[in-house]
Every structure is written in structure tokens, then in C-alpha cells.
Amino acid sequence: MPKRFASPTLRAIDESKILGIRAGAGDHRIIGIWVVVVEGRVFVRSWGIKAGGWYRTFREDPGGVIQVGARTIRVRAVPMKAERLKAAVSRAYREKYNTRGSLKWVNGFERSKRRRDATLELVPAR
């Protein structure tokens, strides 16, 4: 079973609209992405899957970091295969990012199998 984030960290992630993230061990900069918490677990989903982007970088090198408040936490990205969890992640995105401007992106996350398949769980690195 993967290691989980401490409750205060999980709450902070859940309450934030944007998560700072850097994929891999290379020279990538920290960028802001959408994040959801489902069943006490942290999930991110990529809109694009281009080479050099954060999703592909995580697939090639699953280590990275997230910024939660003033803290930088080492993480490992785990590809998500379970359709039940992917559906729950889609629902969580729809609930959390529910503004008119966000719905275009949320709809794209749900309707595109390629984007649903680009769901990663972030777990604390050991």
C-alpha cells in the first residue's frame, strides 16, 4: 500500500485550487496545476501529454516535488488504472473547479479517454 500524506498536508492540498509541482529530477520549474483529493488520496490529471510536459516527465521519471504552502515535499507519481477511481477523480474535478471558465477544461477531462488515462496519484516519496 502506498504511503499517504499527513492529514494537515492533505487538507491543505484539498483546500488549494492550484498545486505547485515539478516533475522528475531534471531542470523543470515548478508550475501550478489543478489537484483533487479523493478517498484521502491526491490525484492530478494532465490536459496535454506532449514530450517535455509534466505528465510525460513523471511517466519517465516518477520522482518530483510539490509545494504545499511554504513546504516543498518530495513525491512519486503513480499511474492510475482503476476506472472507478478515474470516474471519482472526474467527479471531484467537477465539484472543485465549477466556475463557468473552468467547466470547459473539466468537460475535456471527462470526455477524453486520453486525458482520463493521464491521471496520476501523487504519494510521498520514501
Short mmCIF file of C-alpha atoms in Angstrom, two decimals:
data_model
loop_
_atom_site.label_atom_id
_atom_site.label_comp_id
_atom_site.label_asym_id
_atom_site.label_seq_id
_atom_site.Cartn_x
_atom_site.Cartn_y
_atom_site.Cartn_z
CA MET A 1 0.00 0.00 0.00
CA PRO A 2 1.41 3.43 -0.93
CA LYS A 3 2.40 5.86 1.77
CA ARG A 4 -0.16 8.64 2.40
CA PHE A 5 0.16 12.33 3.19
CA ALA A 6 -0.33 13.52 6.75
CA SER A 7 -3.82 14.88 7.46
CA PRO A 8 -2.80 18.59 7.69
CA THR A 9 -0.95 18.32 4.37
CA LEU A 10 -3.86 16.52 2.74
CA ARG A 11 -6.28 19.21 3.97
CA ALA A 12 -4.03 21.97 2.61
CA ILE A 13 -3.85 20.24 -0.78
CA ASP A 14 -7.60 19.72 -0.84
CA GLU A 15 -8.31 23.36 0.03
CA SER A 16 -5.97 24.79 -2.59
CA LYS A 17 -7.11 25.39 -6.16
CA ILE A 18 -3.57 25.25 -7.55
CA LEU A 19 -0.76 22.88 -6.59
CA GLY A 20 2.86 23.76 -7.27
CA ILE A 21 4.55 20.78 -8.90
CA ARG A 22 7.86 19.84 -10.51
CA ALA A 23 8.11 16.54 -12.35
CA GLY A 24 11.27 14.47 -12.50
CA ALA A 25 14.75 15.20 -11.28
CA GLY A 26 15.71 17.48 -14.16
CA ASP A 27 15.66 21.23 -14.52
CA HIS A 28 11.91 21.61 -14.79
CA ARG A 29 10.50 24.62 -12.99
CA ILE A 30 7.65 24.44 -10.50
CA ILE A 31 4.35 25.10 -12.24
CA GLY A 32 0.78 25.34 -10.99
CA ILE A 33 -1.74 22.62 -11.83
CA TRP A 34 -5.20 21.56 -10.68
CA VAL A 35 -5.35 18.90 -7.97
CA VAL A 36 -8.10 16.90 -6.29
CA VAL A 37 -8.30 14.67 -3.24
CA VAL A 38 -10.40 11.50 -3.49
CA GLU A 39 -10.70 8.94 -0.71
CA GLY A 40 -7.81 10.59 1.14
CA ARG A 41 -5.54 10.31 -1.91
CA VAL A 42 -4.04 13.06 -4.11
CA PHE A 43 -4.68 13.00 -7.87
CA VAL A 44 -3.63 15.15 -10.81
CA ARG A 45 -4.70 14.89 -14.43
CA SER A 46 -2.93 16.27 -17.46
CA TRP A 47 -4.66 18.13 -20.27
CA GLY A 48 -1.76 17.59 -22.68
CA ILE A 49 0.58 14.66 -22.97
CA LYS A 50 3.36 16.23 -25.01
CA ALA A 51 7.02 15.33 -24.67
CA GLY A 52 8.73 17.52 -22.10
CA GLY A 53 5.48 18.24 -20.24
CA TRP A 54 4.99 17.36 -16.61
CA TYR A 55 2.87 14.24 -17.29
CA ARG A 56 5.35 12.61 -19.68
CA THR A 57 8.23 13.60 -17.43
CA PHE A 58 6.56 11.86 -14.48
CA ARG A 59 5.96 8.76 -16.62
CA GLU A 60 9.68 8.63 -17.47
CA ASP A 61 10.91 9.65 -14.01
CA PRO A 62 8.22 9.31 -11.32
CA GLY A 63 10.03 11.41 -8.72
CA GLY A 64 9.31 15.09 -8.22
CA VAL A 65 8.18 17.69 -5.72
CA ILE A 66 5.05 19.57 -4.77
CA GLN A 67 4.72 22.87 -2.95
CA VAL A 68 2.14 22.99 -0.19
CA GLY A 69 2.16 26.40 1.44
CA ALA A 70 5.79 27.16 2.24
CA ARG A 71 6.76 23.46 2.25
CA THR A 72 8.35 21.52 -0.59
CA ILE A 73 7.53 17.81 -0.40
CA ARG A 74 9.16 15.04 -2.43
CA VAL A 75 6.59 12.89 -4.23
CA ARG A 76 6.33 9.92 -6.51
CA ALA A 77 3.75 9.76 -9.32
CA VAL A 78 1.80 6.52 -9.71
CA PRO A 79 -0.25 5.93 -12.90
CA MET A 80 -3.92 5.31 -12.16
CA LYS A 81 -5.53 2.36 -13.92
CA ALA A 82 -8.74 1.80 -11.92
CA GLU A 83 -11.74 3.10 -13.87
CA ARG A 84 -13.74 3.51 -10.65
CA LEU A 85 -11.12 5.91 -9.28
CA LYS A 86 -10.79 7.76 -12.60
CA ALA A 87 -14.56 8.36 -12.50
CA ALA A 88 -14.31 9.57 -8.90
CA VAL A 89 -11.46 11.91 -9.89
CA SER A 90 -13.62 13.30 -12.71
CA ARG A 91 -16.45 13.98 -10.24
CA ALA A 92 -14.01 15.64 -7.83
CA TYR A 93 -12.71 17.94 -10.59
CA ARG A 94 -16.31 18.89 -11.49
CA GLU A 95 -17.12 19.70 -7.86
CA LYS A 96 -13.93 21.63 -7.11
CA TYR A 97 -13.47 23.51 -10.38
CA ASN A 98 -17.07 24.52 -11.03
CA THR A 99 -16.81 28.06 -12.34
CA ARG A 100 -18.07 28.88 -15.82
CA GLY A 101 -14.49 29.42 -17.03
CA SER A 102 -13.28 26.12 -15.59
CA LEU A 103 -16.05 23.94 -16.99
CA LYS A 104 -14.55 23.82 -20.50
CA TRP A 105 -11.46 22.15 -19.04
CA VAL A 106 -13.40 19.91 -16.66
CA ASN A 107 -15.58 18.71 -19.56
CA GLY A 108 -12.44 17.97 -21.58
CA PHE A 109 -11.02 15.97 -18.68
CA GLU A 110 -14.17 13.85 -18.54
CA ARG A 111 -14.91 13.34 -22.22
CA SER A 112 -11.43 12.47 -23.46
CA LYS A 113 -10.22 8.93 -22.72
CA ARG A 114 -6.66 10.10 -23.38
CA ARG A 115 -6.99 12.73 -20.64
CA ARG A 116 -8.76 10.38 -18.20
CA ASP A 117 -5.91 7.93 -18.76
CA ALA A 118 -3.45 10.72 -17.88
CA THR A 119 -4.49 10.53 -14.21
CA LEU A 120 -1.67 10.17 -11.70
CA GLU A 121 -1.74 9.64 -7.96
CA LEU A 122 0.88 11.58 -6.03
CA VAL A 123 2.28 9.85 -2.97
CA PRO A 124 5.02 10.99 -0.58
CA ALA A 125 8.43 9.75 -1.71
CA ARG A 126 10.09 7.27 0.63
#
